[in-house]
Structures are given as structure tokens and as C-alpha cells.
Coordinates of C-alpha atoms and ligand atoms in Angstrom, one line a residue:
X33 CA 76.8 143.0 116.3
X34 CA 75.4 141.5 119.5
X35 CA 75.2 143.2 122.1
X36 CA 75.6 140.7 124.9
X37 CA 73.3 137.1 124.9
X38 CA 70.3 137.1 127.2
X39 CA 70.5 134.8 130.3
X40 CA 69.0 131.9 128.8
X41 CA 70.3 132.0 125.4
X42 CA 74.0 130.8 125.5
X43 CA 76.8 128.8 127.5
X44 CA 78.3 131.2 130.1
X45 CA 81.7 131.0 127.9
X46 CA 79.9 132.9 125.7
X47 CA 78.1 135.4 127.7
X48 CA 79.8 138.9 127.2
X49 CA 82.7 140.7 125.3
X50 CA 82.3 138.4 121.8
X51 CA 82.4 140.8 119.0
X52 CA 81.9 140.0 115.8
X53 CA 82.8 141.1 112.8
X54 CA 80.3 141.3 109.5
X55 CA 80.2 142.0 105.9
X56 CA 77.8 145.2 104.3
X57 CA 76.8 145.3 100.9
X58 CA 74.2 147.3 99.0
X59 CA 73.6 148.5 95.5
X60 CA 71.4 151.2 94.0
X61 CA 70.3 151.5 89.9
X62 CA 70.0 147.4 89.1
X63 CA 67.2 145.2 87.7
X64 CA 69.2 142.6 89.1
X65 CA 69.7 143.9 92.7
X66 CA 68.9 141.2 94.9
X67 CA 71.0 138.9 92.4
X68 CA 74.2 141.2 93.0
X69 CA 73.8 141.5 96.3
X70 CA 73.6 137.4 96.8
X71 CA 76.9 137.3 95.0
X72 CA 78.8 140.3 97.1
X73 CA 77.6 138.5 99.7
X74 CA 79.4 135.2 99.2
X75 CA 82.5 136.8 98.0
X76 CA 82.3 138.4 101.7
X77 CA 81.7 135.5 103.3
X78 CA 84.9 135.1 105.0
X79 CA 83.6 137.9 107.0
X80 CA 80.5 136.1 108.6
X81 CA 79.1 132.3 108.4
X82 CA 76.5 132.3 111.1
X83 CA 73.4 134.1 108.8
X84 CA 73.0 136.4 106.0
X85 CA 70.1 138.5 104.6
X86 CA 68.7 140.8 101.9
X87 CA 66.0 143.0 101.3
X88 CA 65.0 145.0 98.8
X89 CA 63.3 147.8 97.2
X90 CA 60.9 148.2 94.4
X91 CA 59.8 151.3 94.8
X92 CA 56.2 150.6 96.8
X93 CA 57.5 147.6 98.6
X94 CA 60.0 146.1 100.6
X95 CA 61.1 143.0 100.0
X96 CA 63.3 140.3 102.4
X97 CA 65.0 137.0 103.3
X98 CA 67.1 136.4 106.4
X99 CA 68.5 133.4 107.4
X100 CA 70.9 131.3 109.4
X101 CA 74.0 129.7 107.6
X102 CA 76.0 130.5 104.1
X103 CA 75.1 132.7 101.8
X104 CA 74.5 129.5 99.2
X105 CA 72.5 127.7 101.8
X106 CA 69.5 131.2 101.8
X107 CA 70.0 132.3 98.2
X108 CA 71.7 129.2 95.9
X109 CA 70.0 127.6 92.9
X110 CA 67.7 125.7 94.9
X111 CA 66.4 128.8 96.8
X112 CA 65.9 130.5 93.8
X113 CA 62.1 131.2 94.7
X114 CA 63.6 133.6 97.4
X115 CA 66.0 135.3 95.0
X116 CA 63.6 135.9 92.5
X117 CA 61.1 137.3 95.1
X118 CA 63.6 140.1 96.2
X119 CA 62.2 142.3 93.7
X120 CA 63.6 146.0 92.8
X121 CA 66.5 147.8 91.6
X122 CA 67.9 148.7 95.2
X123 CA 69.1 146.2 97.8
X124 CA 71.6 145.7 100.8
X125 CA 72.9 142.2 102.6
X126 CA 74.7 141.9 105.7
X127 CA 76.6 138.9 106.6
X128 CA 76.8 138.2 110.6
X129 CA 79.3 136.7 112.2
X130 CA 78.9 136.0 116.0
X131 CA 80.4 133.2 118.4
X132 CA 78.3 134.6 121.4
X133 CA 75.7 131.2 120.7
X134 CA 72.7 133.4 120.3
X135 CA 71.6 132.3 116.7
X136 CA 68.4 133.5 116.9
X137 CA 66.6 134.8 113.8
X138 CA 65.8 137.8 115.5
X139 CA 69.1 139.1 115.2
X140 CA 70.1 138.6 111.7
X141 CA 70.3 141.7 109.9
X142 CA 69.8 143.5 107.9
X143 CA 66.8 144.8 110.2
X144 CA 63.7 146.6 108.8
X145 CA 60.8 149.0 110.3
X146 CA 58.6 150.9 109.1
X147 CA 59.2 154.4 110.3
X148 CA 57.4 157.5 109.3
X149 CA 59.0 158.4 106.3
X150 CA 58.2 154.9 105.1
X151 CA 60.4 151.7 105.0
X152 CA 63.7 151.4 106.4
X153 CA 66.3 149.0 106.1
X154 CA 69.9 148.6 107.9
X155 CA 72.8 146.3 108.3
X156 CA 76.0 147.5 110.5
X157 CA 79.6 145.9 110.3
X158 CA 81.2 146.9 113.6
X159 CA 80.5 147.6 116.8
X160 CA 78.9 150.7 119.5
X161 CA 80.7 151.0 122.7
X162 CA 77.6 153.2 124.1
X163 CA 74.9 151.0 123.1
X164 CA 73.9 149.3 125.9
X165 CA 73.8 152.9 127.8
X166 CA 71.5 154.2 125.1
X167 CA 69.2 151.1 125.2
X168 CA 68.6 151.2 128.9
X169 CA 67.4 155.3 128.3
X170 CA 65.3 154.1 125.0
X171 CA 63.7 151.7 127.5
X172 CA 63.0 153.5 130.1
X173 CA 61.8 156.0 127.4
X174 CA 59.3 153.1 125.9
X175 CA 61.0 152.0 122.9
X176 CA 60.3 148.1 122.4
X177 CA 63.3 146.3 121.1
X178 CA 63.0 142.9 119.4
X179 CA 66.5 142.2 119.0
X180 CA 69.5 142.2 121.0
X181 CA 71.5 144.0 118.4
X182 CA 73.2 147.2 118.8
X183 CA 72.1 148.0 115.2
X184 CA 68.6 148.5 116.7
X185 CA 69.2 151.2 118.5
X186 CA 70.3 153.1 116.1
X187 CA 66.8 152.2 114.1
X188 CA 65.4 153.5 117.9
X189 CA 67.5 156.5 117.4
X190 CA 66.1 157.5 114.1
X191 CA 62.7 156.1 114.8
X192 CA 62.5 158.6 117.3
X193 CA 64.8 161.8 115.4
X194 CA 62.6 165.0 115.5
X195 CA 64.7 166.0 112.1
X196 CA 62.7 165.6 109.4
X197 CA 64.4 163.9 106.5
X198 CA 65.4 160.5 106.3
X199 CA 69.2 161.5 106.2
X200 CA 69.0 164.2 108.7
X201 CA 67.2 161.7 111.2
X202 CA 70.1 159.1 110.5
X203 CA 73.1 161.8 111.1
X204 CA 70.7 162.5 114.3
X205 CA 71.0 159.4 115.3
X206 CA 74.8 158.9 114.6
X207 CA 75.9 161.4 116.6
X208 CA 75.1 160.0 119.2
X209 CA 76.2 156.6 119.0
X210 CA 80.1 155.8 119.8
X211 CA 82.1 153.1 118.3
X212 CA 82.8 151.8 115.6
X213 CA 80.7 151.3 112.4
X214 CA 80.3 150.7 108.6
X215 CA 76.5 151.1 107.8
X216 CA 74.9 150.4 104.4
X217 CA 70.9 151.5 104.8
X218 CA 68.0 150.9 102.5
X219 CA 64.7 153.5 102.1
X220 CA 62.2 153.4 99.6
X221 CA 64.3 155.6 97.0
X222 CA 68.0 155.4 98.2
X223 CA 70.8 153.5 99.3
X224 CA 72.7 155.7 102.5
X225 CA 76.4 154.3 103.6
X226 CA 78.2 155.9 106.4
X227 CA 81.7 155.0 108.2
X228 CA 82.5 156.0 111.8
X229 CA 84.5 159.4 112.1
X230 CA 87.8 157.1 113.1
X231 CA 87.0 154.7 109.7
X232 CA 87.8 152.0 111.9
X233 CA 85.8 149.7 109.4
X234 CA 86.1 149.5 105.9
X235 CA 83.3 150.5 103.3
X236 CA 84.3 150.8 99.6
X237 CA 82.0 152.6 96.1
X238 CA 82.3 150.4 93.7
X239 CA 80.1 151.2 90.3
X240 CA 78.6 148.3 87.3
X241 CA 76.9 150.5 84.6
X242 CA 74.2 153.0 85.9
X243 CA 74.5 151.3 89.6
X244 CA 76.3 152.1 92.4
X245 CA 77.3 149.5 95.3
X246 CA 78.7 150.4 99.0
X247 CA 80.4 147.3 100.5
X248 CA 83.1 146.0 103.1
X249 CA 85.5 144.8 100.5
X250 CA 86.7 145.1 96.9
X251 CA 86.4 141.5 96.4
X252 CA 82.8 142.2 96.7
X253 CA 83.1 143.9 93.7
X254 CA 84.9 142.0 91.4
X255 CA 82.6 139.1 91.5
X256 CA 80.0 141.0 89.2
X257 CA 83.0 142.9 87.4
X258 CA 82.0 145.8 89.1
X259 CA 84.6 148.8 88.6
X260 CA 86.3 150.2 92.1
X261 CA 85.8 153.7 92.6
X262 CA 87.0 154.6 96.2
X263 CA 86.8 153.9 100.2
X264 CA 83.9 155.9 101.9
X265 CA 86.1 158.4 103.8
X266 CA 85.7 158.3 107.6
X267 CA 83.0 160.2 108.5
X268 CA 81.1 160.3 105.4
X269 CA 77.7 159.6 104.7
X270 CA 77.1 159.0 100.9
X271 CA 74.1 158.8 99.6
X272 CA 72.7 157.1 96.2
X273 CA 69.8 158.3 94.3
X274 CA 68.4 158.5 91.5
X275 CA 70.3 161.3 90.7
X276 CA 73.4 160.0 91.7
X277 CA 76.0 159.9 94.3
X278 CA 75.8 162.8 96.5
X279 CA 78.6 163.1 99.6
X280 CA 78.2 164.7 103.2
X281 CA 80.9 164.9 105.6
X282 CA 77.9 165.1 108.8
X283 CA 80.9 164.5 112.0
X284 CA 83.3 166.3 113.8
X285 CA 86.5 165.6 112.3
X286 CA 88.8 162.4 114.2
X287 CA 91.6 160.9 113.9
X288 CA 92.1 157.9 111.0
X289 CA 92.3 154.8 112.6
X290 CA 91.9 151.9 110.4
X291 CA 92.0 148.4 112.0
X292 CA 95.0 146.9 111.2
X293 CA 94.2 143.6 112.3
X294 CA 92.1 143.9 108.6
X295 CA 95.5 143.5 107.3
X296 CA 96.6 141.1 109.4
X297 CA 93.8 138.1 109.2
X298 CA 90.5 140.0 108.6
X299 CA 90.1 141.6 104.8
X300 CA 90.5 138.5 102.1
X301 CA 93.9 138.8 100.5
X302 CA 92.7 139.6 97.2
X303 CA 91.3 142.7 98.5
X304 CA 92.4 146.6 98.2
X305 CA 92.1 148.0 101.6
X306 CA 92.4 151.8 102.1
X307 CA 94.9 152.0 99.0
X308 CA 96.7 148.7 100.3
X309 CA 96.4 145.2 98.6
X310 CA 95.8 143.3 101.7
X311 CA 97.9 140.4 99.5
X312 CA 101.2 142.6 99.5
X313 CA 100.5 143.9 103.0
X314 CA 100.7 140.5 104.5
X315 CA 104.0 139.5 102.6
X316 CA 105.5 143.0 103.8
X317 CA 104.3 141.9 107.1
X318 CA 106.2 138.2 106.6
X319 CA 109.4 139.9 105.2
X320 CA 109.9 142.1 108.0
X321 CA 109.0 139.2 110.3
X322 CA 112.2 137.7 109.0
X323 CA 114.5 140.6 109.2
X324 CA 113.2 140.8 112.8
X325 CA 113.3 137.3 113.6
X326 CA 115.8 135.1 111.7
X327 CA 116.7 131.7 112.7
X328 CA 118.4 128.7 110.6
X329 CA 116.1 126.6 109.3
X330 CA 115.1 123.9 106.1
X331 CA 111.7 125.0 105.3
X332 CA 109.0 127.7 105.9
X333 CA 105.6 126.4 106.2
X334 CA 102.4 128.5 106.4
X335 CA 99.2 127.9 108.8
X336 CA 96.7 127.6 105.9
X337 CA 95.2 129.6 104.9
X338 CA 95.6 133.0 106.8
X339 CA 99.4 132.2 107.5
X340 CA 99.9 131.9 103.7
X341 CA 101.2 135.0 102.5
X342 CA 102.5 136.3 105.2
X343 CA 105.3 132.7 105.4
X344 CA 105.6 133.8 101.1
X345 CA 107.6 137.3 102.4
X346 CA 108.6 135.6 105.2
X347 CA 110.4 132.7 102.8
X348 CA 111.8 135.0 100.3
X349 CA 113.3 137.7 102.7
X350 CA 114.9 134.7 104.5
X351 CA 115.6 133.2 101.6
X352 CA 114.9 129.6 102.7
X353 CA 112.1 127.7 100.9
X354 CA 108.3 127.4 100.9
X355 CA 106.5 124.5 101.2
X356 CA 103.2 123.5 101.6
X357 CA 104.1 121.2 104.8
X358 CA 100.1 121.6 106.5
X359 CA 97.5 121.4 104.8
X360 CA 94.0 122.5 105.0
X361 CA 90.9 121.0 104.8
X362 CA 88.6 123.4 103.4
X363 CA 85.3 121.7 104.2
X364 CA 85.5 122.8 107.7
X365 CA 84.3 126.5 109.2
X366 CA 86.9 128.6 110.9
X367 CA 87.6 127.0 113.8
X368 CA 87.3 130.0 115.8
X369 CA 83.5 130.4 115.5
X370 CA 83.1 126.9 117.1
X371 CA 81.3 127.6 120.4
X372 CA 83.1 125.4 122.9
X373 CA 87.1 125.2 123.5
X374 CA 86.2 121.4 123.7
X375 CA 84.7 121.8 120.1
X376 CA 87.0 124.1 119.3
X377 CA 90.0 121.5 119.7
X378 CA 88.0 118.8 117.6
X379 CA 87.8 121.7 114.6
X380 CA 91.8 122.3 114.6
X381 CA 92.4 118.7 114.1
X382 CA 89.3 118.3 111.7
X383 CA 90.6 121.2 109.9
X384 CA 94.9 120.9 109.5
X385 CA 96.9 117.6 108.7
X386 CA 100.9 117.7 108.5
X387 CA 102.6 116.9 105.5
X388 CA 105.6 114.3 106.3
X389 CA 107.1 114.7 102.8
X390 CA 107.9 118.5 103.6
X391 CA 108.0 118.5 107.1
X392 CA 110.3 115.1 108.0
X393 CA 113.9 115.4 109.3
X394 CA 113.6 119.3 108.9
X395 CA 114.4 122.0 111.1
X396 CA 110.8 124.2 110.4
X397 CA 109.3 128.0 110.8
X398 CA 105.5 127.8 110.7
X399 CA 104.0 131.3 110.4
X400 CA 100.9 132.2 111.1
X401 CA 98.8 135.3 111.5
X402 CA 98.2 135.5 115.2
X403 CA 97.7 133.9 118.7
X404 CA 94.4 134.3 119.9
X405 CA 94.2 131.5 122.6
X406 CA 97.1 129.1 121.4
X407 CA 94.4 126.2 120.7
X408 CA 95.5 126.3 117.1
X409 CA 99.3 126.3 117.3
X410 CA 99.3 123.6 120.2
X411 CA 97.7 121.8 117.8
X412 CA 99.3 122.2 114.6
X413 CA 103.1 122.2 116.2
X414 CA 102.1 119.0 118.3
X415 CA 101.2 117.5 114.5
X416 CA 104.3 118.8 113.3
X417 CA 106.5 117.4 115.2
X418 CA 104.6 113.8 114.9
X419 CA 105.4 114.3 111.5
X420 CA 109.3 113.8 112.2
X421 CA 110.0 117.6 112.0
X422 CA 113.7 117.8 113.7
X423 CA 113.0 121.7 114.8
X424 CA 109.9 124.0 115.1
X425 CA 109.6 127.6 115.3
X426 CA 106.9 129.6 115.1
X427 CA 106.8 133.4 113.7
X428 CA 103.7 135.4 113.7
X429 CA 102.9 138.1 111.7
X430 CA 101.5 140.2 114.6
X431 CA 102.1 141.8 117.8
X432 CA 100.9 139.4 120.8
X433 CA 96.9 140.0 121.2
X434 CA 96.8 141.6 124.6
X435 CA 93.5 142.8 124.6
X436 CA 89.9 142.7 123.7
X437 CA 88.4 144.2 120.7
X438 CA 85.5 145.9 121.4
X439 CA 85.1 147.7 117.4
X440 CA 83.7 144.6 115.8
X441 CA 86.6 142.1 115.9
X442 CA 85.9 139.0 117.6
X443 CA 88.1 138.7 120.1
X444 CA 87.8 136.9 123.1
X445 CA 87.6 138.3 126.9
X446 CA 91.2 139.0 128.1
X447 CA 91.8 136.6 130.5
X448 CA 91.0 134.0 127.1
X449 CA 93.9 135.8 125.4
X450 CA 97.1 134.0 125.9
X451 CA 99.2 136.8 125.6
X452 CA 97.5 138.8 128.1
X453 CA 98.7 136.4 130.7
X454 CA 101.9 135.1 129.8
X455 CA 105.3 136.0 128.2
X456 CA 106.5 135.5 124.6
X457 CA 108.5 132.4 126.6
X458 CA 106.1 131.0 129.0
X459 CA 103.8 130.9 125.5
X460 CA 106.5 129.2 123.4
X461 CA 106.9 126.2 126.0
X462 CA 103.2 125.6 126.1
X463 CA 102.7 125.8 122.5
X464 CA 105.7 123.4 122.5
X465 CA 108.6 125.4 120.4
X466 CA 111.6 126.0 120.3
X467 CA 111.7 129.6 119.9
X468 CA 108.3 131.7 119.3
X469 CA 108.5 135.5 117.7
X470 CA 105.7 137.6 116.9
X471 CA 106.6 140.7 114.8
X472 CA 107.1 143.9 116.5
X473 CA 104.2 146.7 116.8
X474 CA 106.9 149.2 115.2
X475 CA 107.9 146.0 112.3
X476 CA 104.4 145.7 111.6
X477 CA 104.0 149.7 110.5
X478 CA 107.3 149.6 108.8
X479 CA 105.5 146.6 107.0
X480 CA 102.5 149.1 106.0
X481 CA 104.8 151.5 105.0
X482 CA 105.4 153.9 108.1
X483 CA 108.4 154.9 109.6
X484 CA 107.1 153.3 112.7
X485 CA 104.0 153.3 114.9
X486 CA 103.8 157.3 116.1
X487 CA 103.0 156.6 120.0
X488 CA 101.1 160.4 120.2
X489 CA 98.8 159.8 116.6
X490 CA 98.8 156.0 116.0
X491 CA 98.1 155.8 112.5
X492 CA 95.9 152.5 112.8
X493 CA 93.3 151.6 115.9
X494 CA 95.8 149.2 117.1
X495 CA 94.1 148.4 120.5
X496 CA 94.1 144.4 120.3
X497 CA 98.1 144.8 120.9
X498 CA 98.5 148.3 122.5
X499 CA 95.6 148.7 125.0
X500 CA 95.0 152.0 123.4
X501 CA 91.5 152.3 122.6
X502 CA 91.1 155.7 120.4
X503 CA 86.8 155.9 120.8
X504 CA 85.4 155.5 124.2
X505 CA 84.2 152.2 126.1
X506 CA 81.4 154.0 127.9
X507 CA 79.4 150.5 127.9
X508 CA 82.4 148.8 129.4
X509 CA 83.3 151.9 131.9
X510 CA 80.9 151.2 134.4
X511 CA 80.8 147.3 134.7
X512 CA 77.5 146.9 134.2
X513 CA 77.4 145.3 130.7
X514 CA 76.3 142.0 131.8
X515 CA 72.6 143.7 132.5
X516 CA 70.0 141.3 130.7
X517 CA 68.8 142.6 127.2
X518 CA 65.9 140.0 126.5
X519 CA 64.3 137.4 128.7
X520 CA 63.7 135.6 125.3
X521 CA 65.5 132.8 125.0
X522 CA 67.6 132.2 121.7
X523 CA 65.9 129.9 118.9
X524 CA 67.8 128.8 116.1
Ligands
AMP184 P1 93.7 130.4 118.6 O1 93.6 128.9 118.5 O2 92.6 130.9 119.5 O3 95.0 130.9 119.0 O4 93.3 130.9 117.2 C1 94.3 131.6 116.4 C2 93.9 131.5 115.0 O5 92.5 131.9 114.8 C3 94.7 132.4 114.1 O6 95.8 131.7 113.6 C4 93.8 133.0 113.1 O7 94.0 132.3 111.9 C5 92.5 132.8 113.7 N1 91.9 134.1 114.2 C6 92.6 135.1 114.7 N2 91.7 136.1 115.1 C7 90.5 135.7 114.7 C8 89.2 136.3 114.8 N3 89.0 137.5 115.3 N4 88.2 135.6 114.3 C9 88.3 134.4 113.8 N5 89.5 133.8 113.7 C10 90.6 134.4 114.1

């Protein structure tokens, strides 16, 4: 992720605490490498819109493409030249997604240097919380960074490891990063993927003939009919050769803590998350949202697309029918990545229109995934009720978003957050409903399966809605994050 923009580079909306969350894929043992990555890639795009990138590996040479938009846009039929030029049977791709404005190429992973064990290669879904602090010593040490990524530091870190293997410098440099981080890495005869000790991020093994692939999602896999194997435990570093898959379990041990906003809006539905279909969890989530939250109504409509399943378990545990009363335009980004609120609000109404034949002279539940700023549900309920609906309510199949993520979610500063300054009530009048209810923290584990969220052990990082952070913010601790990185302004 970024770390923060440089001074020139972006809006001042934009200038600290956006995350962003990304999509890792890489695959070892395939003439078609490059080809299968391309195509993980765009099942993953969801993940990241703003750039993509891929290099390879022949075996002498690296190979790579990186750049700015959709996956189809930088490796599509008519970019076939690229695709074809990616040579090798080993690759990795990293989809970025970032709203801090800074598009520059510079930043679009995954990154490469040469180091002294050869060529290395390294894309990063998540985000260090001790980054910035290690930077400023690298600096002052005389490393030259050209990007203003945290995933270059930990190329500093290795670059400047006194171990002396490739995997040993990598650990070296692991331990002593914070944060969170799913990492799929590329040398000259192996692919390397390794998940934080907390497994806040999710990194899968998935396995077509002789190859091997590491990626962010199983969806990734089932584009190429590739076979799921398992998640990459936290804390694990597997390694692919030529000999195979070899594990390591390199960190102290730590506590489990899977985002569970993955569940909640990130992770495609069709995927298997940590041993749960992210489809079934989001219908749990609905159901429980209406034994929590009943109220008469005529119809249950859904925020396309990311309210969808959850309003499905929503409908049939309230037994009160589905219909289809918004609908989505899906020529249109996710309106969250549009830099500006003013923009922002010109993407909601680009992107949702109201259905009068399901929606007219009805007393309605829209359910949607979260509140984030409220833009979105002003919007839609405001086009709702224009389209004769005689009641609205709005469920949402997650705690209120009180606070920042700082593991690679993009969330906005706090102050941005609606809930973080107003009640459940005060954000029901200004969204304009008549009753608002967002499912309980201890609903939502019951959803996943849980007796209840355990307040000592959390069994999810669940800091968006809790404030509990479970890995340090040392970056954030001593206020000084908004220190430039890079005088170089941002060119797109
Ligand atoms: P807002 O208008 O800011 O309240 O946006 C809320 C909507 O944005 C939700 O309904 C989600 O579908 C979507 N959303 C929530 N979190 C994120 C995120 N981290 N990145 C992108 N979109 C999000």
C-alpha cells in the first residue's frame, strides 16, 4: 500500500490514513505463467482498479509490465504483445487499489531490484504500521527509495539482510516489519508467499497440474480450473521450487485475527475464505440481521451488488420477499475509489437507479453491507423514496464503522466516518429513515458461527467497529506520519 502521498501529489482530502486494499497472485511450474497470472488477476479485480502488474521469470531473465487501470486494459487481446513477452514458467501480479490520488507509475507493484542474490520480485496485499519509522532509519542509513510504498522497505530490508539466502534474508526482513501483510515474491528459481503472524490477510495454495499458485482469493483459482488446496497459515512462509512446496513457520506464534470486514464487503462472494464461503457468510450475516432487527415491511431490497446476499438471509429469515427494487449499473467503478466527495456523489447516482415497479406504495428494508460516510445511503434512500416507497428502513450487515483501518482496508480518517461522530439515530435522520439498524458485533460472530465475539481473544481483527487494534500502530503513535516521503510529484 501507500504509504502517505508526497506534498505535491494529491488533494489534501487525500493526504494521510487511505489504506488500500490489493490482490496477490503468483504461480510456479507453468509454460503459461504470465497467461495465468493475467487471468487470477481479473478474477481479483474487485480487489484493486487503480493498476496492475506482472513479471516474470525465465530462468536468466526477468520479465515485466505494470500499469495503470484494469487488468483487460494492460494484458487484454489487444495487448497481447505484452502478454506474450512475459516469458517463463514462474510469475506473480499484484492488483493496487488506492484512493490516496497518487497514481504514479512508480508505485504500482509488483516492484523488482536486483539484489545480490540476483532478481527479485514482490507485491504486498495489506499494510505496515512501522513503515514509515523504518524508512526514515533506512534513510538516514542511505537507502534510496523510488517509491512511496511500504512494500519497498521491505525490498530495503532484505536488500540490506546480512543472512545469506534469499529466504533467510526475507524472514530477516519480516521480522521486523509490523502490520499486516499477504506477500507473494518472485526470484530467479522460486515463488516465496508469506502471511503476517495475525493472518489478518488472506493468501490461499491452489495447484493446476505440475504448478502451484499463492493468491488472495479462491476465485482466483477457479478461473483456470485450478484445484484448491488450502489457506497459507498465519505465519507461514511457503516456498515453491522445483522440488516442490516446502513450509516454514519463521514467527513467533500470535493470535488469529482474520479481517472480518473480508466477509462483510471485501472477499467476492463466490470465494472460500479461511474454511468459510464468503456467499453463506453474508446470508448468515442477513439472517441474523433480521432476528436482530425485525420490522413490518412489503419488500426487502438489496444495495447492489455488496448488499445482495446479505438482504437474501435477511428476506428469508424474515420471511418477507426479495426484490430487485435498485438496480446497478455495472459500467461504473466502485464509487468509493472516486477521489472527491463531490465526485463521489455524481458516482452514487451514476451508479444506482430505483425500481418503481418493486419499490411503489411499499413499506421497504434496504440492506446493505456498511456505512462508511453515509454518501451512498443518502443517496439511494432519497431515490427510494422518489420512487413512491410508503416506508424505508435500512439494515446493515455490520457493526457501525468507528474507526480507521490501518491493515490494508481502505477506510477513511475517522472524523470521515459517520459513525464515529454520531448515534445510530442522529445517522438515521440524516440518511432520511425511518428506523436504521446495523447488526450487533456479538450477531455478526454468531453469524460466522461463534458463540459470540470473546472480548479477552477476539477471534477476528475486528478494529474498524471495536477500536481494538491487535498489532501495533507505531507509525501512527507518535503523530508524525504526515512527514514527506518524496518531493516527486505524482505522474499518472
Ligand atoms: P459510503 O457512501 O461512504 O457510506 O459508502 C458505503 C458503501 O461503500 C458501502 O455500502 C460499501 O458497499 C462500500 N464500501 C464499504 N467499505 C468500503 C471500502 N473499504 N472500499 C470500498 N468500498 C467500500
Amino acid at each position: 500500500m501507500t504509504l502517505t502521498t508526497s506534498p505535491f501529489a494529491s488533494a489534501s482530502e487525500d493526504d494521510d490514513h487511505f489504506q488500500e486494499e490489493c490482490a496477490v497472485y503468483g504461480i510456479f511450474g507453468s509454460i503459461d505463467a504470465a497467461a495465468h497470472t493475467a487471468l487470477g488477476l481479473h478474477a481479483l479485480q474487485h480487489r484493486g482498479q487503480e493498476a496492475t502488474g506482472i513479471v516474470s521469470a525465465d530462468g536468466k531473465k526477468f520479465h515485466q509490465h505494470r500499469g495503470l487501470g484494469h487488468v483487460g486494459k494492460n494484458f487484454g487481446e489487444e495487448n497481447k504483445s505484452i502478454l506474450d513477452g512475459l516469458r517463463g514458467y514462474a510469475a506473480i501480479g499484484h492488483n493496487r487499489y488506492a484512493t490516496t490520488g497518487e497514481t504514479a507509475l512508480r508505485n504500482v507493484q509488483p516492484l523488482y531490484a536486483d539484489l545480490e542474490f540476483g532478481g527479485f520480485a514482490i507485491c504486498h496485499n495489506g499494510n505496515l504500521t512501522n513503515a514509515l519509522q523504518l524508512r526514515r532509519e533506512l534513510v538516514h542509513n542511505g537507502s534510496i527509495f523510488q517509491s512511496t510504498t511500504d512494500t519497498e522497505t521491505i525490498l530495503q530490508l532484505i536488500a540490506r539482510s546480512r543472512h545469506r539466502t534469499v529466504t533467510d534474508k526475507l524472514i530477516d526482513a519480516m521480522k521486523q516489519v509490523d502490520g499486516a501483510f499477504a506477500l507473494v515474491c518472485l526470484t530467479e528459481e522460486s515463488v516465496i508467499g508469506m502471511r503476517d503472524p495475525y493472518g489478518v490477510r488472506p493468501l490461499v495454495i491452489g495447484r493446476i497440474g505440475d504448478a502451484y499458485i499463492l493468491t488472495s482469493e479462491t476465485v482466483a483459482l477457479d478461473i483456470i480450473g485450478a484445484e484448491f488446496i488450502r489457506d497459507v497459515e498465519p505465519g507461514e512462509m511457503v516456498v515453491i521450487d522445483t522440488k516442490g512446496l516446502h513450509s516454514f513457520f519463521p514467527f513467533h506464534k500470535a493470535p488469529k485475527r482474520f479481517c472480518i470486514f473480508e466477509y462483510i464487503y471485501f472477499a467476492r462472494p463466490d470465494s472460500t475464505v479461511e474454511g468459510h464461503s464468503v456467499y453463506a457468510a453474508r446470508k448468515a450475516i442477513g439472517a441474523e440481521l433480521a432476528k436482530e432487527s425485525p420490522v413490518e415491511a412489503d419488500v426487502i431490497i438489496p444495495v447492489p451488488d455488496s448488499g445482495v446476499p446479505s438482504a437474501i438471509g435477511y428476506a428469508a429469515a424474515a420471511k418477507t420477499p426479495f426484490e430487485l427494487g435498485i438496480i446497478r449499473n455495472h459500467y461504473v467503478g466502485r464509487t468509493f475509489i472516486q477521489p472527491t466527495d463531490h465526485v463521489r456523489h455524481l458516482g452514487v447516482k451514476l451508479k444506482h437507479n430505483a425500481n418503481p415497479s418493486a419499490i411503489a406504495g411499499k413499506r421497504v428494508v434496504l440492506v446493505d453491507d456498511s456505512i462508511v460516510r453515509g454518501t451512498t445511503s443518502t443517496k439511494i434512500v432519497e431515490m427510494v423514496r422518489q420512487a413512491g416507497a410508503k416506508e424505508v428502513h435500512m439494515r446493515i450487515a455490520s457493526p457501525p464503522t468507528t474507526h480507521s483501518c490501518f491493515y490494508g482496508v481502505d477506510t477513511p480518517e475517522r472524523d470521515k466516518l459517520l459513525a464515529s461522530r454520531m448515534t445510530v439515530e442522529e445517522m438515521g435522520k440524516l440518511i432520511g429513515v425511518d428506523s436504521l439498524a446495523f447488526i450487533s458485533i456479538d450477531g455478526l460472530y454468531r453469524a460466522m458461527g461463534e458463540a459470540g465475539r470473546s472480548e479477552d481473544a477476539p477471534q477476528y481483527c475486528d478494529a474498524c467497529f471495536t477500536g481494538q487494534y491487535p498489532i501495533e500502530l507505531s507509525d501512527w503513535e507518535d503523530g508524525t506520519t504526515n512527514n514527506q516521503l518524496s518531493l516527486l510529484a505524482a505522474a499518472s
